[in-house]
């Protein structure tokens, strides 16, 4: 779920973090923070494919990888996450590993040009249960509800930093009492243990849900702290939410009592499920999403959105280019969630989006991919765009079932278990 970036290395200035967080009385007692795949699917191996210009595949050869290839020396992995040009994973002990582009410190560890492509551990004192990544930032949620982040957000002016003090060299604590985190290209959405929504990062596309278009430029009188400190989405402070999701430039939240989906951010191709092609800086109930369906997952790329209901049916809306909708070569842009015909006979268990690609996993452990194929990120050994869902293949993965997939700007990461 992340935007395409320039592959040119940028120089960065390191600043020490001095953000403090306030402790709340509420604890995480009674909440299940571990992601579903940790509870039900176990651990596996990591495979990567696509562009490796910044070492984001975790292999030393800086070249395109046409089919998914095993990342060596990573075992018992329970989660994966792809940023634009970097990659994260969690092992069974709750340790985070990172590799890829580190020009804006998105790896959360000291590297050289030779070691960026080699998976290395991020130094965090607590067990991590969730990870997320954007264009140039990463974040981790610990089992005690602490959110650590590293790297930098960006806006139309360039690098924003991660906190009002700048860009910390190593992971920094930004919030306590969190139940879930989700990263867009340059924003972070946080669901608290109390069911409240917090956001930080770039606000130019309305993705924070709490800053008007007039004050979305960081040069406004509001100050940088209004963007880079986690702050509650005030318009929703009296509601409780049980799930959050993001696209590259938009956000979604499911209200607990009604299951209504609130969305905000960029809607220029109706990817937020809202009525007008514009930026929505404040949360609005999405009528197409707030039906009798029970949505269990929503994810988005730059200009399209996938959604999955509790029957295993997959829907799509947004921009058609590059085949990212999976509705055929001659389809039109879609304004409401539309069933993908090529997946009608499949029970889908999870979905994922990259910038211009889409993936869906079946209960049997097969992965379907569609969209832009320019850098082989669809795992088919071809640069052709897929306008309809096609099975991911690869010689090294023949004896594995795929349990998760995550795609960045030009690469894709697969978590797979050996078949028994």
XYZ file of C-alpha atoms in Angstrom, residues 38-311:
274
model
C 0.186 -15.543 14.497
C -2.722 -17.227 16.219
C -3.871 -19.529 13.457
C -1.256 -19.840 10.720
C 2.055 -20.126 12.545
C 5.444 -19.224 11.115
C 7.146 -19.623 7.755
C 9.842 -18.540 5.321
C 10.182 -15.293 3.375
C 10.237 -15.088 -0.424
C 10.681 -11.861 -2.394
C 10.407 -10.779 -6.017
C 10.557 -7.657 -8.173
C 12.963 -4.738 -8.064
C 16.067 -5.018 -5.887
C 17.732 -1.712 -6.738
C 17.950 -0.771 -3.044
C 18.328 -4.255 -1.595
C 14.640 -4.479 -0.656
C 14.504 -8.157 -1.645
C 17.045 -9.198 0.978
C 19.408 -10.729 -1.561
C 22.843 -9.385 -2.427
C 22.474 -9.202 -6.227
C 21.049 -5.743 -7.000
C 18.926 -6.801 -9.950
C 15.347 -7.625 -10.870
C 14.121 -10.919 -9.494
C 11.626 -12.396 -11.955
C 10.100 -15.018 -9.665
C 9.818 -15.183 -5.866
C 13.144 -16.185 -4.299
C 13.866 -17.429 -0.780
C 15.507 -14.927 1.587
C 18.251 -16.863 3.323
C 18.846 -16.954 7.085
C 15.302 -15.937 8.030
C 13.396 -18.655 9.887
C 10.200 -18.866 11.911
C 8.822 -15.593 10.532
C 5.263 -14.699 11.571
C 4.716 -11.384 9.781
C 6.003 -9.450 6.778
C 5.578 -5.872 5.596
C 6.794 -4.057 2.476
C 7.535 -0.347 2.418
C 8.174 1.478 -0.829
C 11.798 0.315 -1.032
C 12.381 -1.486 2.249
C 11.062 -4.575 3.982
C 10.288 -5.650 7.554
C 9.450 -8.954 9.212
C 8.807 -10.326 12.710
C 10.137 -13.668 13.929
C 8.367 -15.986 16.381
C 10.177 -14.331 19.296
C 8.777 -10.895 18.427
C 12.056 -9.560 17.007
C 11.896 -7.183 14.030
C 14.254 -7.568 11.072
C 14.701 -4.974 8.306
C 16.478 -4.559 4.986
C 16.470 -2.323 1.898
C 16.746 1.421 1.376
C 18.001 3.252 4.472
C 18.610 6.739 3.088
C 15.944 8.133 5.445
C 16.603 5.679 8.301
C 13.577 3.498 7.535
C 15.499 0.386 8.628
C 15.826 1.506 12.235
C 19.434 0.319 12.524
C 22.962 1.286 11.535
C 23.871 0.143 8.016
C 26.384 0.599 5.247
C 25.708 0.301 1.526
C 26.956 -3.287 1.777
C 24.746 -4.310 4.726
C 21.451 -2.642 3.753
C 20.417 -5.654 1.657
C 21.189 -8.109 4.469
C 18.332 -8.622 6.959
C 19.331 -7.246 10.348
C 17.625 -6.975 13.721
C 16.030 -3.734 14.892
C 16.857 -3.101 18.544
C 13.580 -3.005 20.471
C 13.367 -4.077 24.104
C 9.854 -5.533 23.923
C 8.144 -8.257 21.946
C 6.601 -6.820 18.776
C 3.200 -8.047 17.585
C 2.541 -5.755 14.604
C 4.684 -3.958 12.022
C 3.861 -1.464 9.322
C 5.796 0.535 6.740
C 5.300 3.417 4.340
C 7.450 5.162 1.768
C 10.252 6.129 4.134
C 9.014 5.239 7.618
C 8.385 2.131 9.697
C 6.499 1.427 12.915
C 6.110 -1.401 15.405
C 3.506 -2.183 18.063
C 4.637 -4.097 21.145
C 2.624 -6.545 23.203
C 2.218 -3.882 25.895
C 0.658 -1.408 23.453
C 3.636 0.849 22.821
C 4.139 2.283 19.329
C 7.722 2.787 18.163
C 8.501 4.475 14.846
C 11.568 5.328 12.782
C 12.419 6.891 9.427
C 10.670 9.957 8.044
C 7.418 11.167 6.540
C 7.473 13.202 3.333
C 5.185 15.791 1.750
C 5.279 17.956 -1.376
C 8.155 19.974 0.132
C 10.300 16.900 0.773
C 11.332 15.272 4.022
C 9.147 16.186 7.024
C 10.932 14.256 9.731
C 9.219 11.827 12.073
C 8.737 14.001 15.152
C 8.687 17.793 15.614
C 12.344 17.537 16.663
C 13.366 15.874 13.399
C 14.324 12.366 12.375
C 15.506 10.067 15.169
C 18.392 7.774 14.382
C 16.794 4.760 16.033
C 13.217 3.657 16.908
C 11.486 6.156 19.154
C 8.434 5.761 21.374
C 5.566 7.876 20.033
C 2.483 6.542 21.828
C 1.233 4.171 24.542
C -1.986 2.164 24.797
C -2.349 1.279 21.134
C -4.223 -1.747 19.796
C -3.395 -1.482 16.089
C -1.262 0.540 13.672
C -1.532 1.080 9.910
C 0.785 2.986 7.534
C -0.030 4.790 4.331
C 2.669 6.193 2.096
C 3.367 9.099 4.454
C 0.957 8.816 7.357
C 0.346 6.568 10.343
C -3.080 5.698 11.732
C -3.326 4.350 15.291
C -6.254 2.629 17.024
C -6.061 3.006 20.800
C -7.083 0.371 23.322
C -10.088 2.569 24.046
C -11.275 2.391 20.425
C -10.222 5.942 19.555
C -8.385 7.048 16.412
C -5.090 8.945 16.316
C -3.075 10.044 13.282
C 0.210 11.691 12.326
C 2.245 12.420 9.203
C 1.464 14.225 5.948
C -2.001 15.803 5.734
C -1.947 17.139 2.168
C -4.405 14.535 0.865
C -6.656 14.670 3.943
C -5.379 11.304 5.182
C -5.043 12.413 8.833
C -8.771 13.119 9.139
C -8.264 16.119 11.428
C -6.644 18.965 9.444
C -8.497 21.108 6.917
C -7.201 21.608 3.391
C -6.447 25.222 4.270
C -3.963 24.224 6.975
C -2.647 20.991 5.420
C 0.619 22.614 4.323
C 3.259 22.276 7.036
C 4.131 25.927 6.533
C 0.768 26.917 7.981
C 0.440 28.589 11.365
C -0.537 25.303 13.035
C 3.105 24.264 13.333
C 4.866 20.992 12.609
C 3.735 19.456 15.888
C 0.166 19.336 14.616
C 1.312 16.899 11.946
C 4.025 14.880 13.688
C 2.509 14.303 17.132
C -0.132 11.566 17.402
C -3.381 13.444 17.942
C -6.930 12.222 18.270
C -9.241 12.574 15.292
C -11.507 15.018 17.056
C -14.570 14.534 14.858
C -14.730 10.870 15.946
C -13.858 11.263 19.625
C -17.338 10.175 20.772
C -17.353 6.993 18.700
C -15.618 3.667 19.272
C -13.824 1.756 16.532
C -12.624 -1.840 16.349
C -10.613 -1.846 13.100
C -8.509 0.462 10.939
C -7.061 0.228 7.424
C -5.238 2.560 5.031
C -4.404 3.143 1.392
C -1.437 5.159 0.204
C -3.257 8.477 0.706
C -6.493 7.627 2.523
C -7.762 5.953 5.688
C -10.644 3.730 6.815
C -12.090 2.858 10.237
C -14.878 0.467 11.246
C -17.221 1.692 13.973
C -17.773 -0.953 16.609
C -21.493 -0.584 17.301
C -22.760 -0.167 13.728
C -19.935 -1.639 11.578
C -20.187 1.534 9.491
C -17.010 2.383 7.598
C -15.710 5.923 7.997
C -13.200 7.071 5.393
C -11.158 10.184 4.688
C -8.336 11.328 2.445
C -7.821 11.242 -1.299
C -10.883 10.265 -3.349
C -9.887 11.443 -6.834
C -10.844 8.053 -8.319
C -13.502 7.174 -5.711
C -10.969 4.948 -3.935
C -12.249 6.111 -0.543
C -15.809 5.068 -1.370
C -17.136 8.631 -1.134
C -19.431 10.566 -3.442
C -17.222 13.283 -4.980
C -13.831 13.143 -6.690
C -11.945 15.310 -4.225
C -10.002 15.364 -0.955
C -12.015 14.600 2.173
C -10.086 16.018 5.167
C -12.762 14.965 7.701
C -14.182 11.460 8.315
C -17.357 10.645 6.407
C -19.490 7.493 6.493
C -18.928 5.681 3.211
C -22.367 4.694 1.905
C -21.025 2.003 -0.485
C -19.086 0.381 2.370
C -21.737 0.850 5.050
C -24.122 -1.825 3.805
C -25.310 -5.059 5.351
C -21.967 -6.635 4.511
C -19.453 -7.332 7.261
C -16.119 -6.032 6.037
C -13.181 -7.924 7.501
C -10.414 -6.229 5.527
C -9.829 -3.133 3.393
C -6.537 -2.141 1.769
C -5.480 0.356 -0.853
C -2.789 1.397 -3.279
C -2.232 4.834 -4.784
C -5.614 5.071 -6.516
C -7.517 1.838 -5.904
C -8.999 -0.091 -2.985
C -9.677 -3.774 -2.293
C -12.141 -5.018 0.287
C -13.008 -8.443 1.677
C -16.260 -9.455 3.376
C -16.873 -12.254 5.852
C -17.996 -14.652 3.112
